[in-house]
Every structure is written in C-alpha cells, then in structure tokens.
CSV table of C-alpha atoms in Angstrom, one decimal:
chain,number,residue,atom,x,y,z
A,1,UNK,CA,0.2,-0.1,0.2
A,2,UNK,CA,1.8,3.1,-1.4
A,3,UNK,CA,1.4,6.5,-1.1
A,4,UNK,CA,-1.6,7.7,-3.1
A,5,UNK,CA,-0.2,10.6,-5.1
A,6,UNK,CA,-3.7,12.0,-6.0
A,7,UNK,CA,-5.1,12.6,-3.0
A,8,UNK,CA,-5.0,15.9,-1.5
A,9,UNK,CA,-1.8,17.1,0.6
A,10,UNK,CA,-2.0,16.8,4.7
A,11,UNK,CA,0.1,17.5,7.6
A,12,UNK,CA,0.9,14.1,7.9
A,13,UNK,CA,2.3,14.1,4.3
A,14,UNK,CA,4.5,17.4,5.2
A,15,UNK,CA,5.9,15.1,7.9
A,16,UNK,CA,6.9,12.5,5.1
A,17,UNK,CA,4.0,9.8,6.2
A,18,UNK,CA,1.5,8.1,3.8
A,19,UNK,CA,-2.1,7.2,4.2
A,20,UNK,CA,-3.6,3.6,4.6
A,21,UNK,CA,-6.9,2.0,4.5
A,22,UNK,CA,-8.1,-0.9,6.7
A,23,UNK,CA,-9.2,-1.4,10.1
A,24,UNK,CA,-7.1,-4.3,11.3
A,25,UNK,CA,-4.3,-4.1,14.1
A,26,UNK,CA,-1.5,-4.1,11.6
A,27,UNK,CA,-3.5,-1.5,9.4
A,28,UNK,CA,-4.0,0.9,12.3
A,29,UNK,CA,-0.7,0.8,13.2
A,30,UNK,CA,0.7,2.1,9.7
A,31,UNK,CA,-2.4,4.3,8.9
A,32,UNK,CA,-1.2,7.7,8.5
A,33,UNK,CA,-2.8,9.7,11.6
A,34,UNK,CA,-1.5,7.0,13.8
A,35,UNK,CA,1.8,7.8,12.4
A,36,UNK,CA,1.4,11.2,12.6
A,37,UNK,CA,0.4,11.1,16.1
A,38,UNK,CA,3.5,9.1,17.2
A,39,UNK,CA,5.7,11.4,15.3
A,40,UNK,CA,4.1,14.1,17.4
A,41,UNK,CA,4.8,12.3,20.6
A,42,UNK,CA,8.3,11.4,19.7
A,43,UNK,CA,8.8,14.9,19.2
A,44,UNK,CA,7.4,16.1,22.3
A,45,UNK,CA,9.2,13.5,24.3
A,46,UNK,CA,12.9,14.5,22.7
A,47,UNK,CA,15.7,12.2,24.2
A,48,UNK,CA,19.0,11.2,22.7
A,49,UNK,CA,20.1,9.7,19.5
A,50,UNK,CA,20.2,6.3,19.3
A,51,UNK,CA,23.2,4.4,17.6
A,52,UNK,CA,22.8,6.1,14.5
A,53,UNK,CA,23.0,9.4,15.9
A,54,UNK,CA,20.0,10.9,14.5
A,55,UNK,CA,18.2,13.4,16.3
A,56,UNK,CA,14.6,13.9,16.9
A,57,UNK,CA,15.0,17.4,15.1
A,58,UNK,CA,16.2,15.8,12.1
A,59,UNK,CA,13.5,12.7,11.8
A,60,UNK,CA,10.8,14.7,9.8
A,61,UNK,CA,13.2,15.7,6.9
A,62,UNK,CA,14.5,11.7,6.9
A,63,UNK,CA,10.9,10.2,6.6
A,64,UNK,CA,9.9,12.3,3.8
A,65,UNK,CA,13.1,11.0,1.8
A,66,UNK,CA,12.7,7.3,3.4
A,67,UNK,CA,9.1,6.8,4.9
A,68,UNK,CA,7.9,4.8,1.6
A,69,UNK,CA,10.9,2.1,1.8
A,70,UNK,CA,10.6,2.0,5.3
A,71,UNK,CA,6.8,1.2,5.1
A,72,UNK,CA,7.6,-1.2,2.3
A,73,UNK,CA,10.1,-3.4,4.4
A,74,UNK,CA,7.3,-3.2,7.4
A,75,UNK,CA,4.6,-4.6,5.0
A,76,UNK,CA,7.1,-7.3,3.9
A,77,UNK,CA,8.2,-8.3,7.2
A,78,UNK,CA,12.0,-7.1,6.1
A,79,UNK,CA,12.1,-4.6,8.5
A,80,UNK,CA,15.2,-4.8,11.2
A,81,UNK,CA,15.0,-2.5,13.9
A,82,UNK,CA,18.6,-1.3,14.8
A,83,UNK,CA,19.9,-2.2,18.1
A,84,UNK,CA,19.5,0.0,21.3
A,85,UNK,CA,21.8,2.0,22.7
A,86,UNK,CA,23.1,1.7,26.0
A,87,UNK,CA,23.6,4.2,28.6
A,88,UNK,CA,24.0,3.7,32.1
A,89,UNK,CA,22.4,6.2,34.6
A,90,UNK,CA,22.9,6.1,38.2
A,91,UNK,CA,19.7,4.8,40.6
A,92,UNK,CA,18.6,7.0,43.7
A,93,UNK,CA,19.2,4.3,45.9
A,94,UNK,CA,22.6,3.2,44.7
A,95,UNK,CA,23.7,0.9,41.8
A,96,UNK,CA,22.8,1.6,38.2
A,97,UNK,CA,19.7,1.4,35.9
A,98,UNK,CA,20.7,0.4,32.1
A,99,UNK,CA,18.7,2.1,29.4
A,100,UNK,CA,18.7,1.2,25.7
A,101,UNK,CA,18.1,4.0,23.8
A,102,UNK,CA,16.2,3.0,20.5
A,103,UNK,CA,16.9,4.8,16.9
A,104,UNK,CA,14.6,7.8,16.6
A,105,UNK,CA,12.9,6.0,13.4
A,106,UNK,CA,12.7,2.5,15.8
A,107,UNK,CA,11.1,5.1,18.5
A,108,UNK,CA,8.6,6.4,16.3
A,109,UNK,CA,7.4,2.6,15.1
A,110,UNK,CA,7.3,1.6,18.8
A,111,UNK,CA,5.4,4.5,19.6
A,112,UNK,CA,2.9,3.6,16.5
A,113,UNK,CA,2.6,0.1,17.9
A,114,UNK,CA,2.0,1.2,21.3
A,115,UNK,CA,-0.9,3.5,20.3
A,116,UNK,CA,-2.8,1.0,19.2
A,117,UNK,CA,-2.3,-2.4,20.7
A,118,UNK,CA,-2.5,-0.4,24.3
A,119,UNK,CA,-6.2,0.1,24.5
A,120,UNK,CA,-6.6,-4.0,23.5
A,121,UNK,CA,-4.7,-4.7,26.9
A,122,UNK,CA,-6.1,-1.9,28.9
A,123,UNK,CA,-9.7,-3.1,29.7
A,124,UNK,CA,-8.1,-6.5,31.0
A,125,UNK,CA,-5.4,-5.0,32.9
A,126,UNK,CA,-5.8,-5.0,37.0
A,127,UNK,CA,-7.3,-1.9,38.5
A,128,UNK,CA,-4.7,-2.3,41.5
A,129,UNK,CA,-1.7,-1.7,38.7
A,130,UNK,CA,-0.8,1.8,37.7
A,131,UNK,CA,2.4,2.5,36.3
A,132,UNK,CA,2.6,3.8,32.4
A,133,UNK,CA,-1.2,3.5,31.8
A,134,UNK,CA,-3.3,6.6,30.4
A,135,UNK,CA,-5.2,8.4,33.1
A,136,UNK,CA,-3.2,6.7,36.0
A,137,UNK,CA,-0.3,8.1,37.7
A,138,UNK,CA,1.8,7.6,40.8
A,139,UNK,CA,-0.1,9.8,42.8
A,140,UNK,CA,-3.0,7.3,42.4
A,141,UNK,CA,-0.9,4.3,43.4
A,142,UNK,CA,0.3,6.3,46.6
A,143,UNK,CA,-3.1,7.4,47.3
A,144,UNK,CA,-4.4,3.9,47.0
A,145,UNK,CA,-1.8,2.5,49.7
A,146,UNK,CA,-2.6,5.3,52.0
A,147,UNK,CA,-5.9,3.9,51.9
A,148,UNK,CA,-5.1,0.5,52.7
A,149,UNK,CA,-2.9,1.6,55.7
A,150,UNK,CA,-6.0,3.5,57.0
A,151,UNK,CA,-7.9,0.8,56.8
A,152,UNK,CA,-5.5,-1.3,59.4
A,153,UNK,CA,-3.5,-3.1,56.9
A,154,UNK,CA,-0.1,-1.7,58.6
A,155,UNK,CA,2.3,-4.1,57.4
A,156,UNK,CA,3.7,-4.0,54.0
A,157,UNK,CA,5.0,-6.7,51.7
A,158,UNK,CA,7.5,-4.7,49.7
A,159,UNK,CA,8.6,-6.4,46.5
A,160,UNK,CA,11.5,-5.5,44.3
A,161,UNK,CA,12.1,-7.4,41.4
A,162,UNK,CA,15.8,-7.7,40.2
A,163,UNK,CA,17.0,-6.4,37.0
A,164,UNK,CA,13.3,-6.7,35.5
A,165,UNK,CA,13.9,-5.2,32.5
A,166,UNK,CA,17.1,-7.1,31.8
A,167,UNK,CA,15.5,-10.6,32.7
A,168,UNK,CA,12.5,-11.3,31.1
A,169,UNK,CA,12.0,-14.1,29.3
A,170,UNK,CA,10.9,-13.6,25.8
A,171,UNK,CA,8.9,-16.3,24.7
A,172,UNK,CA,7.1,-16.2,27.9
A,173,UNK,CA,6.5,-12.4,27.6
A,174,UNK,CA,5.3,-13.0,23.4
A,175,UNK,CA,3.1,-15.8,24.6
A,176,UNK,CA,1.4,-13.3,26.8
A,177,UNK,CA,1.3,-10.7,24.2
A,178,UNK,CA,-0.2,-13.4,21.8
A,179,UNK,CA,-3.2,-13.9,24.0
A,180,UNK,CA,-4.5,-10.5,22.9
A,181,UNK,CA,-3.1,-9.8,19.5
A,182,UNK,CA,-3.5,-12.6,16.9
A,183,UNK,CA,-1.9,-10.6,14.0
A,184,UNK,CA,1.4,-12.4,13.4
A,185,UNK,CA,3.0,-9.4,11.4
A,186,UNK,CA,2.5,-7.4,14.8
A,187,UNK,CA,3.9,-10.4,17.0
A,188,UNK,CA,6.7,-10.8,14.5
A,189,UNK,CA,7.7,-6.8,14.8
A,190,UNK,CA,7.6,-6.8,18.8
A,191,UNK,CA,9.4,-10.1,18.8
A,192,UNK,CA,11.9,-8.3,16.5
A,193,UNK,CA,12.6,-5.3,19.0
A,194,UNK,CA,13.2,-7.5,21.8
A,195,UNK,CA,15.7,-9.2,19.7
A,196,UNK,CA,17.3,-6.4,18.1
A,197,UNK,CA,20.6,-6.5,20.3
A,198,UNK,CA,22.5,-3.5,22.1
A,199,UNK,CA,25.5,-1.7,21.1
A,200,UNK,CA,28.0,-1.3,24.2
A,201,UNK,CA,31.3,0.6,23.5
A,202,UNK,CA,30.6,0.1,19.8
A,203,UNK,CA,30.0,-3.3,20.1
A,204,UNK,CA,26.5,-4.9,18.7
A,205,UNK,CA,25.4,-7.7,21.6
A,206,UNK,CA,22.4,-10.1,20.9
A,207,UNK,CA,19.6,-9.8,23.5
A,208,UNK,CA,18.1,-13.4,24.8
A,209,UNK,CA,16.2,-12.0,27.4
A,210,UNK,CA,14.7,-8.7,28.7
A,211,UNK,CA,13.4,-5.8,27.3
A,212,UNK,CA,15.2,-2.4,26.6
A,213,UNK,CA,14.3,0.0,29.4
A,214,UNK,CA,13.7,3.2,27.4
A,215,UNK,CA,11.8,2.3,24.2
A,216,UNK,CA,8.1,3.7,23.8
A,217,UNK,CA,7.2,-0.3,24.1
A,218,UNK,CA,8.8,-1.3,27.2
A,219,UNK,CA,6.5,0.4,29.9
A,220,UNK,CA,3.5,-1.5,28.0
A,221,UNK,CA,5.4,-5.0,28.0
A,222,UNK,CA,6.0,-4.8,31.6
A,223,UNK,CA,2.9,-4.4,32.3
A,224,UNK,CA,1.6,-7.3,30.4
A,225,UNK,CA,4.3,-10.1,31.6
A,226,UNK,CA,3.0,-8.7,35.3
A,227,UNK,CA,-0.2,-8.7,35.2
A,228,UNK,CA,-0.5,-12.6,35.5
A,229,UNK,CA,1.1,-11.4,39.2
A,230,UNK,CA,-1.7,-9.1,39.2
A,231,UNK,CA,-4.0,-11.4,38.6
A,232,UNK,CA,-2.7,-14.1,41.5
A,233,UNK,CA,-3.1,-11.5,43.6
A,234,UNK,CA,-6.3,-10.3,43.1
A,235,UNK,CA,-7.2,-14.2,43.3
A,236,UNK,CA,-5.7,-14.3,46.6
A,237,UNK,CA,-7.9,-11.6,47.9
A,238,UNK,CA,-4.9,-9.2,48.5
A,239,UNK,CA,-4.9,-5.4,49.2
A,240,UNK,CA,-2.1,-4.4,46.5
A,241,UNK,CA,-0.5,-1.4,44.7
A,242,UNK,CA,1.8,-2.0,41.8
A,243,UNK,CA,3.7,0.4,39.7
A,244,UNK,CA,5.6,-1.0,36.7
A,245,UNK,CA,8.0,-3.6,38.7
A,246,UNK,CA,7.6,-2.1,42.2
A,247,UNK,CA,4.6,-4.1,44.0
A,248,UNK,CA,3.7,-3.5,47.7
A,249,UNK,CA,0.9,-5.8,49.3
A,250,UNK,CA,-0.8,-4.3,52.8
A,251,UNK,CA,-1.3,-7.0,55.2
A,252,UNK,CA,-2.4,-7.0,58.9
A,253,UNK,CA,0.8,-8.5,60.6
A,254,UNK,CA,3.9,-9.6,59.8
A,255,UNK,CA,3.4,-13.5,59.7
A,256,UNK,CA,0.6,-12.9,57.1
A,257,UNK,CA,3.1,-10.8,55.5
A,258,UNK,CA,5.9,-13.7,55.5
A,259,UNK,CA,3.3,-15.7,53.9
A,260,UNK,CA,2.6,-13.4,51.2
A,261,UNK,CA,6.3,-12.7,50.7
A,262,UNK,CA,7.0,-16.6,50.3
A,263,UNK,CA,3.9,-17.3,47.8
A,264,UNK,CA,4.8,-13.6,45.5
A,265,UNK,CA,8.5,-15.1,45.4
A,266,UNK,CA,7.3,-18.7,44.5
A,267,UNK,CA,4.9,-17.3,42.0
A,268,UNK,CA,7.4,-14.7,40.3
A,269,UNK,CA,10.5,-17.1,39.8
A,270,UNK,CA,8.4,-20.1,39.4
A,271,UNK,CA,5.4,-18.7,36.9
A,272,UNK,CA,7.4,-15.7,35.4
A,273,UNK,CA,10.9,-16.9,35.3
A,274,UNK,CA,12.0,-13.5,37.5
A,275,UNK,CA,13.6,-12.8,40.2
A,276,UNK,CA,13.1,-11.0,43.8
A,277,UNK,CA,15.8,-8.9,45.0
A,278,UNK,CA,16.4,-10.1,48.5
A,279,UNK,CA,18.0,-7.0,49.4
A,280,UNK,CA,15.3,-5.1,48.7
A,281,UNK,CA,12.4,-7.1,49.2
A,282,UNK,CA,11.4,-7.4,52.8
A,283,UNK,CA,8.2,-7.5,55.0
A,284,UNK,CA,8.2,-4.1,57.5
A,285,UNK,CA,5.8,-1.1,58.3
A,286,UNK,CA,5.2,1.3,55.8
A,287,UNK,CA,6.6,4.0,57.7
A,288,UNK,CA,9.9,2.4,57.5
A,289,UNK,CA,9.5,2.4,53.6
A,290,UNK,CA,9.5,4.4,50.5
A,291,UNK,CA,7.1,4.0,48.0
A,292,UNK,CA,7.1,5.9,44.7
A,293,UNK,CA,9.3,8.4,46.6
A,294,UNK,CA,6.7,8.8,49.4
A,295,UNK,CA,6.6,7.2,53.1
A,296,UNK,CA,4.1,7.4,55.2
A,297,UNK,CA,3.6,8.8,59.1
A,298,UNK,CA,0.7,8.9,61.5
A,299,UNK,CA,-0.6,12.0,63.1
A,300,UNK,CA,-3.8,12.5,65.6
A,301,UNK,CA,-4.8,9.0,64.5
A,302,UNK,CA,-4.6,9.4,60.7
A,303,UNK,CA,-2.3,8.2,58.1
A,304,UNK,CA,-0.2,10.8,56.0
A,305,UNK,CA,1.9,11.1,53.3
A,306,UNK,CA,5.2,13.0,53.2
A,307,UNK,CA,8.5,12.8,51.0
A,308,UNK,CA,10.6,10.7,51.6
A,309,UNK,CA,14.0,11.0,53.4
A,310,UNK,CA,15.7,10.0,50.2
A,311,UNK,CA,14.0,12.2,48.4
A,312,UNK,CA,14.5,15.1,50.3
A,313,UNK,CA,18.3,14.5,50.2
A,314,UNK,CA,18.3,14.0,46.6
A,315,UNK,CA,16.9,17.5,46.2
A,316,UNK,CA,19.3,19.4,48.6
A,317,UNK,CA,22.1,17.3,46.7
A,318,UNK,CA,20.6,18.9,43.6
A,319,UNK,CA,20.1,22.1,44.7
A,320,UNK,CA,23.6,22.1,46.4
A,321,UNK,CA,25.4,21.9,42.9
A,322,UNK,CA,22.8,24.6,41.8
A,323,UNK,CA,23.9,26.9,44.2
A,324,UNK,CA,27.8,25.8,44.9
A,325,UNK,CA,29.3,29.1,45.9
A,326,UNK,CA,32.2,29.0,43.3
A,327,UNK,CA,29.6,28.6,40.4
A,328,UNK,CA,30.0,31.2,37.9
A,329,UNK,CA,27.3,32.8,35.5
A,330,UNK,CA,24.7,35.2,36.1
A,331,UNK,CA,22.5,35.2,39.1
A,332,UNK,CA,19.5,35.3,37.3
A,333,UNK,CA,20.5,32.0,35.3
A,334,UNK,CA,21.1,30.1,38.7
A,335,UNK,CA,18.1,31.5,39.8
A,336,UNK,CA,16.1,30.5,36.5
A,337,UNK,CA,17.6,27.0,36.9
A,338,UNK,CA,17.0,26.9,40.3
A,339,UNK,CA,13.3,27.4,39.7
A,340,UNK,CA,12.8,24.8,36.7
A,341,UNK,CA,14.0,22.3,39.0
A,342,UNK,CA,12.1,23.2,42.4
A,343,UNK,CA,9.3,23.7,40.5
A,344,UNK,CA,9.1,20.6,38.8
A,345,UNK,CA,10.2,18.5,42.1
A,346,UNK,CA,7.1,20.4,44.3
A,347,UNK,CA,4.7,19.7,41.5
A,348,UNK,CA,5.5,15.9,42.4
A,349,UNK,CA,5.9,16.0,46.0
A,350,UNK,CA,2.6,18.6,46.4
A,351,UNK,CA,1.0,15.2,47.7
A,352,UNK,CA,3.0,15.2,50.7
A,353,UNK,CA,0.9,16.7,54.0
A,354,UNK,CA,4.2,18.6,55.2
A,355,UNK,CA,4.0,22.1,54.4
A,356,UNK,CA,6.5,22.7,57.3
A,357,UNK,CA,9.2,20.9,55.7
A,358,UNK,CA,8.8,22.9,52.4
A,359,UNK,CA,9.1,26.2,54.1
A,360,UNK,CA,12.0,24.8,55.6
A,361,UNK,CA,13.4,23.7,52.6
A,362,UNK,CA,13.0,27.5,51.2
A,363,UNK,CA,14.5,29.1,54.0
A,364,UNK,CA,17.8,26.7,53.7
A,365,UNK,CA,17.7,27.2,49.6
A,366,UNK,CA,17.4,31.2,50.4
A,367,UNK,CA,20.5,30.4,52.6
A,368,UNK,CA,22.4,28.5,50.1
A,369,UNK,CA,22.1,31.4,47.8
A,370,UNK,CA,23.0,34.5,49.9
A,371,UNK,CA,26.4,32.4,50.5
A,372,UNK,CA,27.0,32.2,46.6
A,373,UNK,CA,26.2,36.4,46.6
A,374,UNK,CA,28.2,37.1,49.8
A,375,UNK,CA,31.3,34.8,48.4
A,376,UNK,CA,31.1,36.9,45.0
A,377,UNK,CA,31.4,40.3,46.9
A,378,UNK,CA,34.7,40.8,47.4
A,379,UNK,CA,36.0,41.5,51.0
A,380,UNK,CA,36.3,44.7,52.9
A,381,UNK,CA,34.5,47.9,51.7
A,382,UNK,CA,32.9,46.3,48.6
A,383,UNK,CA,30.8,44.0,50.8
A,384,UNK,CA,30.2,47.0,52.9
A,385,UNK,CA,29.1,49.0,50.1
A,386,UNK,CA,26.7,46.0,48.6
A,387,UNK,CA,24.9,46.2,51.8
A,388,UNK,CA,24.5,49.7,52.0
A,389,UNK,CA,23.4,49.9,48.3
A,390,UNK,CA,20.7,47.2,49.4
A,391,UNK,CA,19.5,49.5,52.0
A,392,UNK,CA,21.4,48.4,55.4
A,393,UNK,CA,22.3,51.3,57.5
A,394,UNK,CA,26.0,51.9,57.3
A,395,UNK,CA,26.9,51.3,61.0
A,396,UNK,CA,25.2,47.8,61.0
A,397,UNK,CA,26.6,46.9,57.6
A,398,UNK,CA,30.2,47.8,58.9
A,399,UNK,CA,29.3,45.2,61.6
A,400,UNK,CA,27.9,42.6,59.1
A,401,UNK,CA,31.3,42.3,57.3
A,402,UNK,CA,33.5,41.1,60.3
A,403,UNK,CA,32.7,37.6,59.7
A,404,UNK,CA,34.6,35.3,56.7
A,405,UNK,CA,32.8,32.0,56.8
A,406,UNK,CA,30.4,32.3,53.8
A,407,UNK,CA,27.9,30.0,55.2
A,408,UNK,CA,27.7,31.5,58.7
A,409,UNK,CA,27.5,35.0,57.2
A,410,UNK,CA,24.4,34.0,54.8
A,411,UNK,CA,23.0,33.0,58.1
A,412,UNK,CA,23.9,36.6,60.0
A,413,UNK,CA,20.8,39.2,60.5
A,414,UNK,CA,22.5,41.9,58.7
A,415,UNK,CA,22.9,39.7,55.5
A,416,UNK,CA,19.5,38.5,55.8
A,417,UNK,CA,18.4,42.2,56.0
A,418,UNK,CA,20.2,43.0,52.6
A,419,UNK,CA,19.6,39.8,50.9
A,420,UNK,CA,15.9,39.5,52.2
A,421,UNK,CA,13.4,37.4,51.0
A,422,UNK,CA,11.9,40.7,48.8
A,423,UNK,CA,15.4,40.6,47.3
A,424,UNK,CA,15.2,37.4,46.3
A,425,UNK,CA,11.4,37.8,45.1
A,426,UNK,CA,12.3,40.4,42.9
A,427,UNK,CA,15.1,38.7,41.1
A,428,UNK,CA,12.5,36.0,40.3
A,429,UNK,CA,13.4,33.1,43.0
A,430,UNK,CA,10.2,31.1,43.4
A,431,UNK,CA,8.9,29.9,46.5
A,432,UNK,CA,8.7,26.3,46.8
A,433,UNK,CA,6.1,26.6,49.7
A,434,UNK,CA,3.7,29.1,47.8
A,435,UNK,CA,3.7,26.8,44.6
A,436,UNK,CA,3.2,23.9,47.3
A,437,UNK,CA,0.1,26.0,48.4
A,438,UNK,CA,-1.2,26.9,45.1
A,439,UNK,CA,-1.1,23.4,43.9
A,440,UNK,CA,-3.0,22.2,47.0
A,441,UNK,CA,-5.8,24.3,46.6
A,442,UNK,CA,-6.1,24.3,42.8
C-alpha cells in the first residue's frame, strides 16, 4: 500500500508519512494519522539519539525521503530494528539502571505500535496497576496505599524485582502478548524489537532476554508480563498496589506478610521466570519504607503522606550543585535553573502533607543563595558598599562584614536584611512553599 499521489496534501504528508486504508491491528498501526500522532509524541518526548546519531529534530526530514521504503519493508516483514544504545544512569538508591535508547525511527514505530495495542490490553489490566497507564499516575498509587494503611493493613510486603527489564523471558512475554494480539505481523515486529540487540562500547551484543528500558513499548510490555502477578494477587484477595516493577502488598501482621512474600517469590520465580531482589524486598511497617518517593506517617489518628527522606536528600544534593558558592554565571541564570528544578520537584511532591518541611527547604535554599552572593562580593569595603546599596544602615553594614565564613554569614541578621526574601522575590526566585499551597488549593 503505497502513497496515493492523487490524494489531497495533509500535515502528515508534510512530515513524510503516507495514508493507508484498513481496520485491522496492523493496518491501524501503519495508518497515516496513527503514524502522525506517534511522530508528534516522539518529537514532544525528545531524548538522546540512538546508535545512528539521528536526532528527533532530524526525523521529519528523514521520513520525507525514506518513509515509503520503511513502510514497504514493514509490510514485507523485512524491517530490522537497529540495536539500542546502552546507557547506564545512577539509581537514586545506589547502583545503575541500564537504559536502551532506540533510534528515533524505531521510537516512532514502537510508539505507533503502542498507541494501537495499548487499548487492547487496557480493558483487561488490573485496577491495582498504576504505572505507565492512560489516566493513571504515581499519585493514584500512593493514595491507594494510604487507603489500605488507614483500613488497618499496617504491614507492607515490599517486593522488588531484580533487574526486571533485563531478565524478562522473551518466549513467556510473547506468549502473553499473543493472548490478545493475533496478527502475526505485529507479533513478529514486537519480537524483533526484543531481539534487536544492544550496542555497548561500539560492539553489538545479541539479547536473548529482557526488554530494553527506554523504548516506548517497554512500559506496556512490562505491564503485560506482570499482569499475571496482578491476577494472582487478586485471586488471593490481597490488597496491593503495583507501579511497573514496584509492588507493595498490604497485610495486617508480620506473619501474614511473610506468608505473602513466600507466595509471591514462588510465583514470580516459578511462573514468570523472574527473580525477587532479596536485598531490597522485605516485610516491614509502611512508615519505614518508601514508595514512589513517598513515605507515610501517623498524626492524630490519621495516616498522612510525606516526601521520603531519600527524596529530600536528593533534592538538597541537586540544589547544592545548582547553588555552589564557586559557581560562575549570572545570578539570574542560576535562579532560573533553580526555579526549573524546584517547580518540577514540588509539582510531584505536592502530595505530601508537610508544609513545614517545604518552608524549611525554602529557608535553606535562600541561605545557599545568600552564601553564593556573599562569596562573590569582595572582602572589606566592597561588601560594606553592597550591603549599604541594598538599604542596610552604614553602621550595621560595618558590623556585618566582620565574619569570614560564607555559610555563617549567610545566616547573619545583617546579610539577611540586605539579601532579604523581598530581594530574592524581586529577582524571580519562586517559593517552593507558595507553589505547594497553590497546587494543593487548585
């Protein structure tokens, strides 16, 4: 099915994509509007180039020239995905997570496949599964966990799957995909992506198991593989929350938790050929564990949510990098970078019931910035003149330049008077606390 040269031009054709008639799964995948929607999504997501070096911005021009031959190879079953580029990123809790970065062309095709087959699986997925699903998010999972704890299920079976994306058994995964997707062309294409290999230090290595974490299809394939675990937990009547490969089961006692842990371990390792990470999996009180960056605590007979200690520490570490006192550049640019990070951070952690924690973080951040400015001012009369220019009386400014430690001086009353909250607000620094309150009241 080639390009219809007689058809009216369309935005999709301007991007190099062609139209197709038909209503089957395969036909819907390669249909023009679905491909155009996939292209918009890939462009919006951005991301690094794959092994061929092509960037997202270069993709539309490439498609204009090559889409017909790509489409023909897809139809003929001869299309071969490129190996993914392996990239290791540090995990917040230590260790590394291995990402597989597909080429932008393969991201486009994977996205097109995902858009069509996701609805086919969605109607059968468990309501207790929240990760990477339309209309669901991490906050919903945390609220569900909070509800179970409030009901008295105050022990959690925290199950961590060891290197899940690297260990998925291809045959078992494809058997589960084939339960819903019957078109052999679609199954063959997904199988090719699983076996496309990875490039490590310039060498292509075959992949006999695993689904590369980083492609548009990976989250859906993870949910397909773990749906059997959801169904088993439902069959046993458990209260649980799963977000991708992070699964928490809530029970009333440690003894019940140990039984559940043993049962989950047998099922995961026996039926799914996966492995439970014994070092990270445990039965414990929910307030001693973290879930999706949050933890829980009790107050006045209720169960509330807070940012986990590890999440707060990571936030402070990042802000230390952005506000280090030896950093060069304009103060306005530094503040812009700080705002970009903190507003995104509080956008996620607004779920926490801890305004005082955010107030303290705001104060600590302003002190970091005062330290940076104080360090930039030269000693002696320059610092005195800067304080006077900011409205500090000359006598008080003279007393304020005696100290030498930038961190100690950043907390002094005189420097606080000159570099006040109003000073930072005028220069565009956004308050974490104010944004938190806005988001909570919205």
